[in-house]
Amino acid sequence: MSVIKILPDIYSVGVVDWNVRNFHGHTYTTKRGTTYNAYLIIDEKITLVDTVYGPYSAELIENIQQIIPVNKIDYIIANHVETDHSGALPAMMKLCPQAKIFGTEKCKDGLYHYYYEDWDFQVVKSGDKLKLGKRNLEFIEAPMIHWPDSMFTYCPEEALLMPNDAFGQHLATQERFADEVDPCVVWDEAAKYYGNILWPLGMVILKKIEEIKKRNLPIKIIAPSHGVIWRKDPLQIVDKYVSWAKNETLPKVVIVYESMWGATEKMARKIVEGIEKEGVSVKLFDITGSDRTEVIKEMLEARGFLFGSSTHDNGMLTTIAGFLDFIRGLKPKNRLAAVFGSYGWAAGAVKQIEDIAKETGMELALAGLQVKYMPNKGDLEGCLEFGRKFAAVIKGR
Ligand code: FEO
């Protein structure tokens, strides 16, 4: 990534990871790559806000050297321990061993347990300020957005918020600002990021946004640690986070199924027809061939979820089992669900999925629909009706 001046004496010095296709231990597919953003502030005290993933240390250092010699850095702000932002610290600290690192108590502990180094570390809390010269930085602890150590850094003189992972997107681009990129792509990746990483943390996110709004902090630029920077109407992403965190939904249904010999798939396709007849938006995914990260993005604003599986060994099939296990961790709220599936001699999948849906907090809107072996004409009419009824409930909420 080229070094870009985002404000007078403030530079984006991070790197683009064009080719990364999996993130967080293969829990997140990154088809558009990502960036690891770091920001260099030139003031009386030269300050770097966050670093980058370790394998890109040399590129970060080269970028900084285009502005100043790395050994001139006085302060490094560590907003987050996770290695995609702290991984270059060991290489950086070899070149500027005098630099003081600032972060939360949990960050201090986390960095120690990642790198086992005794760097000069100053613990900061919400409200603590750091004078750089003409500018100041203020720290806002943001625990569980999305790790216990997470922190936002705010520069009041520039109305610049650097919230690390929050408001980010896994999006590799040469452009640095959201208004320079196709908005469909930016919002697609922002939703995917929220849905797959932040969805379970809605309550914490709402409280933090409320806390910041109450303080009336002017915010002209939101510069996250992944993807593009929000400078044109930056609060639009904050408003979107509020909506997602409140689990606000649209009249839309997402159907996710796995079929052994095609019977459950036939049911699913007929259910789609029923939903369409009610004029409700619907998306259908065979989970065995779908990208789970994309499916979750589609579910983020959907009011209704339908899950289908053939019965195998008295339970559901294995790919959908893994998918539902992931959904259980995301804890979606305010969702209606129903379950369908085929069986041979002993049904089991539908009940098993219904139990998971209830345990996850979904409301079962209809009794489960089961078909023995292959659906006949009457069974398919039942599937169509099942779809219609489910759509009617979705519209009514
Ligand atoms: Fe982008 Fe939580 O690291």
Short mmCIF file of C-alpha atoms and ligand atoms in Angstrom, two decimals:
data_model
loop_
_atom_site.label_atom_id
_atom_site.label_comp_id
_atom_site.label_asym_id
_atom_site.label_seq_id
_atom_site.Cartn_x
_atom_site.Cartn_y
_atom_site.Cartn_z
CA MET A 1 0.00 0.00 0.00
CA SER A 2 1.36 3.42 -0.85
CA VAL A 3 1.82 5.82 1.99
CA ILE A 4 -1.06 8.28 1.93
CA LYS A 5 -1.44 11.52 3.83
CA ILE A 6 -4.92 11.35 5.36
CA LEU A 7 -4.61 14.66 7.23
CA PRO A 8 -1.80 17.20 7.60
CA ASP A 9 1.08 15.26 9.22
CA ILE A 10 -0.99 12.09 9.62
CA TYR A 11 -0.22 9.22 7.27
CA SER A 12 -1.69 5.84 6.50
CA VAL A 13 1.38 3.56 6.58
CA GLY A 14 -0.26 0.11 6.73
CA VAL A 15 -0.19 -2.67 4.15
CA VAL A 16 -2.55 -4.44 1.76
CA ASP A 17 -2.87 -8.22 2.00
CA TRP A 18 -4.24 -8.85 -1.49
CA ASN A 19 -4.16 -12.63 -1.34
CA VAL A 20 -5.37 -13.63 2.12
CA ARG A 21 -8.45 -15.81 1.62
CA ASN A 22 -9.02 -17.10 5.16
CA PHE A 23 -8.98 -15.27 8.44
CA HIS A 24 -9.33 -16.09 12.12
CA GLY A 25 -8.26 -19.70 11.65
CA HIS A 26 -10.48 -20.37 8.62
CA THR A 27 -13.62 -19.09 10.35
CA TYR A 28 -13.88 -16.17 7.91
CA THR A 29 -13.31 -16.21 4.15
CA THR A 30 -11.78 -13.03 2.78
CA LYS A 31 -12.45 -13.21 -0.95
CA ARG A 32 -11.49 -9.56 -1.38
CA GLY A 33 -8.35 -9.80 0.81
CA THR A 34 -7.79 -7.27 3.57
CA THR A 35 -5.59 -4.44 4.77
CA TYR A 36 -3.78 -3.97 8.06
CA ASN A 37 -3.98 -0.24 8.70
CA ALA A 38 -1.50 1.72 10.78
CA TYR A 39 -1.37 5.49 11.20
CA LEU A 40 1.72 7.63 11.71
CA ILE A 41 1.33 11.02 13.42
CA ILE A 42 4.16 13.50 13.01
CA ASP A 43 4.16 15.89 15.96
CA GLU A 44 6.64 16.80 18.70
CA LYS A 45 6.20 13.20 19.79
CA ILE A 46 6.15 10.94 16.75
CA THR A 47 3.46 8.34 17.21
CA LEU A 48 2.44 5.17 15.42
CA VAL A 49 -1.12 3.96 15.99
CA ASP A 50 -1.15 0.16 15.62
CA THR A 51 1.19 -1.98 13.53
CA VAL A 52 0.43 -4.73 11.00
CA TYR A 53 0.46 -8.52 10.71
CA GLY A 54 3.96 -9.88 11.41
CA PRO A 55 4.85 -11.15 7.89
CA TYR A 56 4.37 -7.57 6.64
CA SER A 57 6.73 -5.96 9.20
CA ALA A 58 9.34 -5.03 6.58
CA GLU A 59 6.73 -3.32 4.40
CA LEU A 60 5.41 -1.31 7.35
CA ILE A 61 8.95 -0.25 8.21
CA GLU A 62 9.65 0.76 4.58
CA ASN A 63 6.46 2.82 4.57
CA ILE A 64 7.41 4.62 7.77
CA GLN A 65 10.94 5.25 6.46
CA GLN A 66 9.40 7.20 3.57
CA ILE A 67 8.27 9.75 6.16
CA ILE A 68 10.81 9.57 9.00
CA PRO A 69 13.57 7.26 10.25
CA VAL A 70 11.87 4.53 12.31
CA ASN A 71 14.17 5.16 15.27
CA LYS A 72 12.53 8.58 15.69
CA ILE A 73 9.25 7.04 16.84
CA ASP A 74 8.48 8.03 20.44
CA TYR A 75 5.14 6.34 21.03
CA ILE A 76 3.31 3.30 19.70
CA ILE A 77 -0.38 2.95 20.48
CA ALA A 78 -1.48 -0.68 20.69
CA ASN A 79 -5.25 -0.57 20.33
CA HIS A 80 -5.48 -4.35 20.13
CA VAL A 81 -3.33 -7.38 20.89
CA GLU A 82 -4.49 -9.62 18.05
CA THR A 83 -1.55 -10.50 15.87
CA ASP A 84 -2.88 -8.88 12.69
CA HIS A 85 -2.29 -5.53 14.45
CA SER A 86 0.53 -6.26 16.89
CA GLY A 87 2.54 -8.74 14.79
CA ALA A 88 5.04 -6.14 13.60
CA LEU A 89 5.78 -4.88 17.14
CA PRO A 90 8.84 -7.12 17.69
CA ALA A 91 10.47 -5.90 14.45
CA MET A 92 9.51 -2.29 15.21
CA MET A 93 10.82 -2.40 18.77
CA LYS A 94 14.20 -3.63 17.56
CA LEU A 95 14.48 -0.41 15.51
CA CYS A 96 13.01 1.98 18.08
CA PRO A 97 13.69 0.32 21.44
CA GLN A 98 13.20 3.63 23.25
CA ALA A 99 9.56 3.86 22.13
CA LYS A 100 6.89 3.66 24.78
CA ILE A 101 3.84 1.49 24.06
CA PHE A 102 0.39 2.55 25.28
CA GLY A 103 -2.54 0.20 25.70
CA THR A 104 -5.00 -1.24 28.19
CA GLU A 105 -4.07 -3.45 31.14
CA LYS A 106 -5.35 -6.47 29.20
CA CYS A 107 -3.28 -5.37 26.22
CA LYS A 108 -0.14 -5.31 28.37
CA ASP A 109 -0.86 -8.84 29.53
CA GLY A 110 -1.76 -10.05 26.04
CA LEU A 111 1.34 -8.58 24.37
CA TYR A 112 3.54 -10.13 27.03
CA HIS A 113 1.99 -13.55 26.43
CA TYR A 114 2.36 -13.20 22.67
CA TYR A 115 5.95 -11.89 22.54
CA TYR A 116 7.51 -12.35 26.02
CA GLU A 117 9.36 -9.03 25.79
CA ASP A 118 9.78 -6.38 28.49
CA TRP A 119 8.94 -3.35 26.40
CA ASP A 120 8.32 0.01 28.06
CA PHE A 121 4.54 -0.18 28.38
CA GLN A 122 2.19 2.39 29.89
CA VAL A 123 -1.26 1.18 30.85
CA VAL A 124 -4.03 3.63 29.91
CA LYS A 125 -7.70 3.81 30.81
CA SER A 126 -10.74 5.49 29.29
CA GLY A 127 -10.35 9.27 29.48
CA ASP A 128 -6.55 9.22 29.75
CA LYS A 129 -4.90 11.72 27.45
CA LEU A 130 -1.49 11.79 25.83
CA LYS A 131 0.03 15.08 24.65
CA LEU A 132 1.91 14.72 21.39
CA GLY A 133 2.61 18.44 20.83
CA LYS A 134 0.02 20.32 18.81
CA ARG A 135 -2.25 17.32 19.10
CA ASN A 136 -3.48 15.11 21.89
CA LEU A 137 -4.69 11.55 21.90
CA GLU A 138 -7.45 10.32 24.13
CA PHE A 139 -8.05 6.66 24.89
CA ILE A 140 -11.41 4.92 25.08
CA GLU A 141 -11.36 1.37 26.40
CA ALA A 142 -13.63 -0.85 24.29
CA PRO A 143 -13.50 -4.27 25.95
CA MET A 144 -15.06 -7.08 23.88
CA ILE A 145 -15.19 -4.99 20.71
CA HIS A 146 -13.98 -7.50 20.05
CA TRP A 147 -11.32 -8.72 22.51
CA PRO A 148 -10.96 -7.83 26.20
CA ASP A 149 -7.94 -5.64 25.41
CA SER A 150 -9.59 -3.62 22.61
CA MET A 151 -9.32 0.16 22.71
CA PHE A 152 -10.22 3.15 20.52
CA THR A 153 -7.88 6.13 20.12
CA TYR A 154 -9.30 9.60 19.46
CA CYS A 155 -7.51 12.75 18.33
CA PRO A 156 -9.72 15.74 19.26
CA GLU A 157 -7.77 18.33 17.23
CA GLU A 158 -8.45 16.36 14.03
CA ALA A 159 -11.83 14.89 15.11
CA LEU A 160 -10.25 11.56 14.14
CA LEU A 161 -11.37 8.26 15.67
CA MET A 162 -9.11 5.23 15.27
CA PRO A 163 -11.28 2.38 16.57
CA ASN A 164 -9.12 -0.53 15.41
CA ASP A 165 -11.34 -3.47 14.31
CA ALA A 166 -14.66 -1.67 14.83
CA PHE A 167 -16.20 -0.24 11.64
CA GLY A 168 -13.65 -2.14 9.51
CA GLN A 169 -14.01 -4.33 6.46
CA HIS A 170 -11.86 -7.11 5.01
CA LEU A 171 -11.28 -5.32 1.73
CA ALA A 172 -7.99 -5.01 -0.11
CA THR A 173 -7.93 -1.78 -2.11
CA GLN A 174 -5.40 0.68 -3.33
CA GLU A 175 -7.88 3.43 -2.42
CA ARG A 176 -7.84 4.48 1.22
CA PHE A 177 -11.26 6.10 1.58
CA ALA A 178 -14.74 4.57 1.47
CA ASP A 179 -15.98 7.30 -0.88
CA GLU A 180 -13.40 6.23 -3.50
CA VAL A 181 -14.70 2.65 -3.71
CA ASP A 182 -17.93 1.13 -5.07
CA PRO A 183 -20.33 1.61 -2.11
CA CYS A 184 -21.97 -1.79 -2.73
CA VAL A 185 -18.60 -3.46 -2.15
CA VAL A 186 -17.80 -1.41 0.96
CA TRP A 187 -21.18 -2.06 2.59
CA ASP A 188 -21.10 -5.72 1.59
CA GLU A 189 -17.77 -6.16 3.36
CA ALA A 190 -18.79 -4.02 6.36
CA ALA A 191 -21.89 -6.20 6.85
CA LYS A 192 -19.87 -9.38 6.44
CA TYR A 193 -17.37 -8.14 9.04
CA TYR A 194 -20.09 -7.25 11.54
CA GLY A 195 -22.08 -10.45 10.97
CA ASN A 196 -19.17 -12.85 11.25
CA ILE A 197 -17.19 -11.17 14.03
CA LEU A 198 -19.28 -8.68 15.98
CA TRP A 199 -22.83 -10.07 15.83
CA PRO A 200 -22.75 -11.65 19.33
CA LEU A 201 -21.45 -8.42 20.86
CA GLY A 202 -24.41 -6.17 20.07
CA MET A 203 -25.17 -5.11 23.66
CA VAL A 204 -21.56 -4.08 24.31
CA ILE A 205 -21.43 -2.21 20.99
CA LEU A 206 -24.63 -0.31 21.71
CA LYS A 207 -23.39 0.76 25.15
CA LYS A 208 -20.08 1.95 23.74
CA ILE A 209 -21.71 3.91 20.92
CA GLU A 210 -24.14 5.48 23.41
CA GLU A 211 -21.24 6.43 25.69
CA ILE A 212 -19.39 8.12 22.82
CA LYS A 213 -22.52 9.86 21.51
CA LYS A 214 -23.28 11.27 24.99
CA ARG A 215 -19.89 12.94 25.01
CA ASN A 216 -20.69 14.73 21.72
CA LEU A 217 -17.19 14.09 20.45
CA PRO A 218 -16.87 15.66 17.01
CA ILE A 219 -15.97 12.89 14.55
CA LYS A 220 -14.93 13.84 11.03
CA ILE A 221 -12.96 10.72 10.16
CA ILE A 222 -13.22 7.11 11.31
CA ALA A 223 -10.03 5.28 10.46
CA PRO A 224 -10.37 1.56 11.27
CA SER A 225 -7.62 -1.02 11.18
CA HIS A 226 -9.05 -2.97 8.22
CA GLY A 227 -10.32 -1.72 4.89
CA VAL A 228 -11.17 1.81 3.92
CA ILE A 229 -11.47 4.99 5.99
CA TRP A 230 -14.84 6.67 6.52
CA ARG A 231 -14.53 10.43 5.89
CA LYS A 232 -17.71 11.35 3.98
CA ASP A 233 -20.59 11.24 6.43
CA PRO A 234 -18.56 8.95 8.73
CA LEU A 235 -21.40 8.46 11.19
CA GLN A 236 -23.34 6.42 8.62
CA ILE A 237 -21.32 3.35 9.60
CA VAL A 238 -21.97 4.10 13.30
CA ASP A 239 -25.73 4.30 12.61
CA LYS A 240 -25.56 1.02 10.71
CA TYR A 241 -23.77 -0.61 13.66
CA VAL A 242 -26.58 0.61 15.94
CA SER A 243 -29.16 -1.03 13.65
CA TRP A 244 -27.22 -4.30 13.47
CA ALA A 245 -26.53 -4.27 17.22
CA LYS A 246 -30.27 -3.83 17.89
CA ASN A 247 -30.89 -6.83 15.65
CA GLU A 248 -33.20 -4.79 13.43
CA THR A 249 -34.42 -6.96 10.56
CA LEU A 250 -36.03 -6.85 7.12
CA PRO A 251 -38.84 -9.06 5.87
CA LYS A 252 -36.43 -11.53 4.35
CA VAL A 253 -35.90 -15.27 4.72
CA VAL A 254 -32.64 -17.18 4.46
CA ILE A 255 -32.91 -20.94 3.94
CA VAL A 256 -29.89 -23.09 4.70
CA TYR A 257 -30.07 -26.84 4.07
CA GLU A 258 -28.10 -30.00 3.46
CA SER A 259 -29.56 -32.87 1.48
CA MET A 260 -28.32 -36.46 1.21
CA TRP A 261 -30.17 -37.78 -1.87
CA GLY A 262 -32.08 -34.69 -3.01
CA ALA A 263 -35.35 -35.07 -1.03
CA THR A 264 -34.61 -32.23 1.39
CA GLU A 265 -33.46 -30.15 -1.55
CA LYS A 266 -36.79 -30.70 -3.34
CA MET A 267 -38.57 -29.59 -0.18
CA ALA A 268 -36.37 -26.49 0.05
CA ARG A 269 -37.07 -25.44 -3.53
CA LYS A 270 -40.81 -25.78 -3.04
CA ILE A 271 -40.63 -23.80 0.20
CA VAL A 272 -38.90 -21.02 -1.76
CA GLU A 273 -41.88 -20.95 -4.15
CA GLY A 274 -44.27 -20.59 -1.22
CA ILE A 275 -42.29 -17.68 0.23
CA GLU A 276 -42.14 -16.00 -3.19
CA LYS A 277 -45.93 -16.27 -3.52
CA GLU A 278 -46.22 -14.12 -0.38
CA GLY A 279 -43.89 -11.52 -1.91
CA VAL A 280 -41.19 -11.99 0.71
CA SER A 281 -37.49 -11.83 -0.21
CA VAL A 282 -35.77 -15.22 0.07
CA LYS A 283 -32.30 -16.68 -0.42
CA LEU A 284 -31.52 -20.39 -0.56
CA PHE A 285 -28.16 -21.96 0.27
CA ASP A 286 -27.03 -25.58 0.03
CA ILE A 287 -24.51 -25.27 2.82
CA THR A 288 -22.25 -27.98 1.40
CA GLY A 289 -21.34 -25.76 -1.55
CA SER A 290 -21.78 -22.32 -0.02
CA ASP A 291 -19.36 -19.91 1.55
CA ARG A 292 -20.42 -19.78 5.21
CA THR A 293 -19.11 -16.24 5.66
CA GLU A 294 -21.35 -15.02 2.82
CA VAL A 295 -24.37 -16.93 4.16
CA ILE A 296 -23.99 -15.27 7.56
CA LYS A 297 -23.80 -11.86 5.90
CA GLU A 298 -27.14 -12.66 4.20
CA MET A 299 -28.61 -13.69 7.56
CA LEU A 300 -27.55 -10.49 9.34
CA GLU A 301 -30.68 -8.53 8.38
CA ALA A 302 -33.03 -11.44 7.64
CA ARG A 303 -36.01 -11.79 9.97
CA GLY A 304 -36.55 -15.48 9.25
CA PHE A 305 -34.26 -18.48 9.10
CA LEU A 306 -35.28 -21.87 7.72
CA PHE A 307 -33.01 -24.84 8.27
CA GLY A 308 -33.30 -28.17 6.49
CA SER A 309 -31.50 -31.47 6.77
CA SER A 310 -31.97 -35.09 5.86
CA THR A 311 -31.77 -37.41 8.85
CA HIS A 312 -28.60 -39.47 9.11
CA ASP A 313 -27.80 -41.65 12.12
CA ASN A 314 -30.85 -40.18 13.89
CA GLY A 315 -29.57 -36.64 13.56
CA MET A 316 -28.71 -33.91 11.09
CA LEU A 317 -26.00 -34.10 8.44
CA THR A 318 -22.52 -32.99 9.37
CA THR A 319 -21.98 -29.82 7.31
CA ILE A 320 -25.14 -28.16 8.54
CA ALA A 321 -24.25 -29.32 12.06
CA GLY A 322 -21.00 -27.33 11.84
CA PHE A 323 -22.85 -24.34 10.41
CA LEU A 324 -25.43 -24.35 13.21
CA ASP A 325 -22.69 -24.62 15.77
CA PHE A 326 -21.21 -21.40 14.37
CA ILE A 327 -24.64 -19.72 14.39
CA ARG A 328 -25.09 -20.72 18.02
CA GLY A 329 -21.95 -18.70 18.83
CA LEU A 330 -23.27 -15.65 16.95
CA LYS A 331 -26.40 -15.54 19.18
CA PRO A 332 -28.76 -13.84 16.70
CA LYS A 333 -31.75 -12.21 18.41
CA ASN A 334 -35.29 -11.32 17.24
CA ARG A 335 -35.35 -14.13 14.67
CA LEU A 336 -38.11 -16.47 13.63
CA ALA A 337 -37.16 -19.96 12.54
CA ALA A 338 -38.60 -23.23 11.32
CA VAL A 339 -37.11 -26.55 10.31
CA PHE A 340 -37.76 -29.12 7.59
CA GLY A 341 -36.19 -32.31 6.34
CA SER A 342 -36.57 -35.80 4.95
CA TYR A 343 -35.97 -39.11 6.69
CA GLY A 344 -36.06 -42.82 5.91
CA TRP A 345 -37.13 -44.97 8.84
CA ALA A 346 -36.36 -42.82 11.90
CA ALA A 347 -36.69 -39.03 11.92
CA GLY A 348 -34.29 -37.04 14.10
CA ALA A 349 -32.72 -34.12 12.23
CA VAL A 350 -35.69 -31.75 12.51
CA LYS A 351 -36.03 -32.17 16.28
CA GLN A 352 -32.29 -31.82 16.76
CA ILE A 353 -32.16 -28.56 14.76
CA GLU A 354 -35.26 -27.21 16.51
CA ASP A 355 -33.54 -27.77 19.86
CA ILE A 356 -30.49 -25.81 18.69
CA ALA A 357 -32.65 -23.00 17.30
CA LYS A 358 -34.50 -22.66 20.62
CA GLU A 359 -31.29 -22.84 22.62
CA THR A 360 -29.86 -20.08 20.40
CA GLY A 361 -32.85 -17.88 21.21
CA MET A 362 -34.81 -18.16 17.96
CA GLU A 363 -38.59 -18.33 18.07
CA LEU A 364 -39.99 -21.36 16.26
CA ALA A 365 -42.75 -19.90 14.10
CA LEU A 366 -44.05 -23.21 12.69
CA ALA A 367 -43.97 -26.88 13.64
CA GLY A 368 -41.23 -28.75 11.79
CA LEU A 369 -42.05 -30.31 8.43
CA GLN A 370 -40.89 -33.86 7.72
CA VAL A 371 -41.19 -36.09 4.66
CA LYS A 372 -40.52 -39.83 4.45
CA TYR A 373 -37.99 -40.74 1.76
CA MET A 374 -38.91 -38.66 -1.30
CA PRO A 375 -41.69 -36.00 -1.26
CA ASN A 376 -44.74 -36.90 -3.37
CA LYS A 377 -47.15 -34.40 -4.95
CA GLY A 378 -49.06 -33.93 -1.73
CA ASP A 379 -45.87 -33.50 0.28
CA LEU A 380 -44.65 -30.82 -2.13
CA GLU A 381 -47.94 -28.96 -1.79
CA GLY A 382 -47.33 -29.12 1.97
CA CYS A 383 -43.86 -27.61 1.45
CA LEU A 384 -45.33 -24.78 -0.62
CA GLU A 385 -47.85 -24.10 2.14
CA PHE A 386 -45.09 -24.27 4.76
CA GLY A 387 -43.22 -21.54 2.85
CA ARG A 388 -46.36 -19.42 2.49
CA LYS A 389 -47.20 -19.68 6.17
CA PHE A 390 -43.67 -18.85 7.25
CA ALA A 391 -43.58 -15.83 4.93
CA ALA A 392 -46.92 -14.65 6.30
CA VAL A 393 -45.53 -14.71 9.85
CA ILE A 394 -42.42 -12.81 8.68
CA LYS A 395 -44.58 -10.13 7.05
CA GLY A 396 -46.71 -9.84 10.17
CA ARG A 397 -43.81 -8.94 12.43
FE1 FEO B 1 -8.17 -7.29 13.15
FE2 FEO B 1 -9.18 -8.45 16.19
O1 FEO B 1 -7.97 -8.16 14.79
#
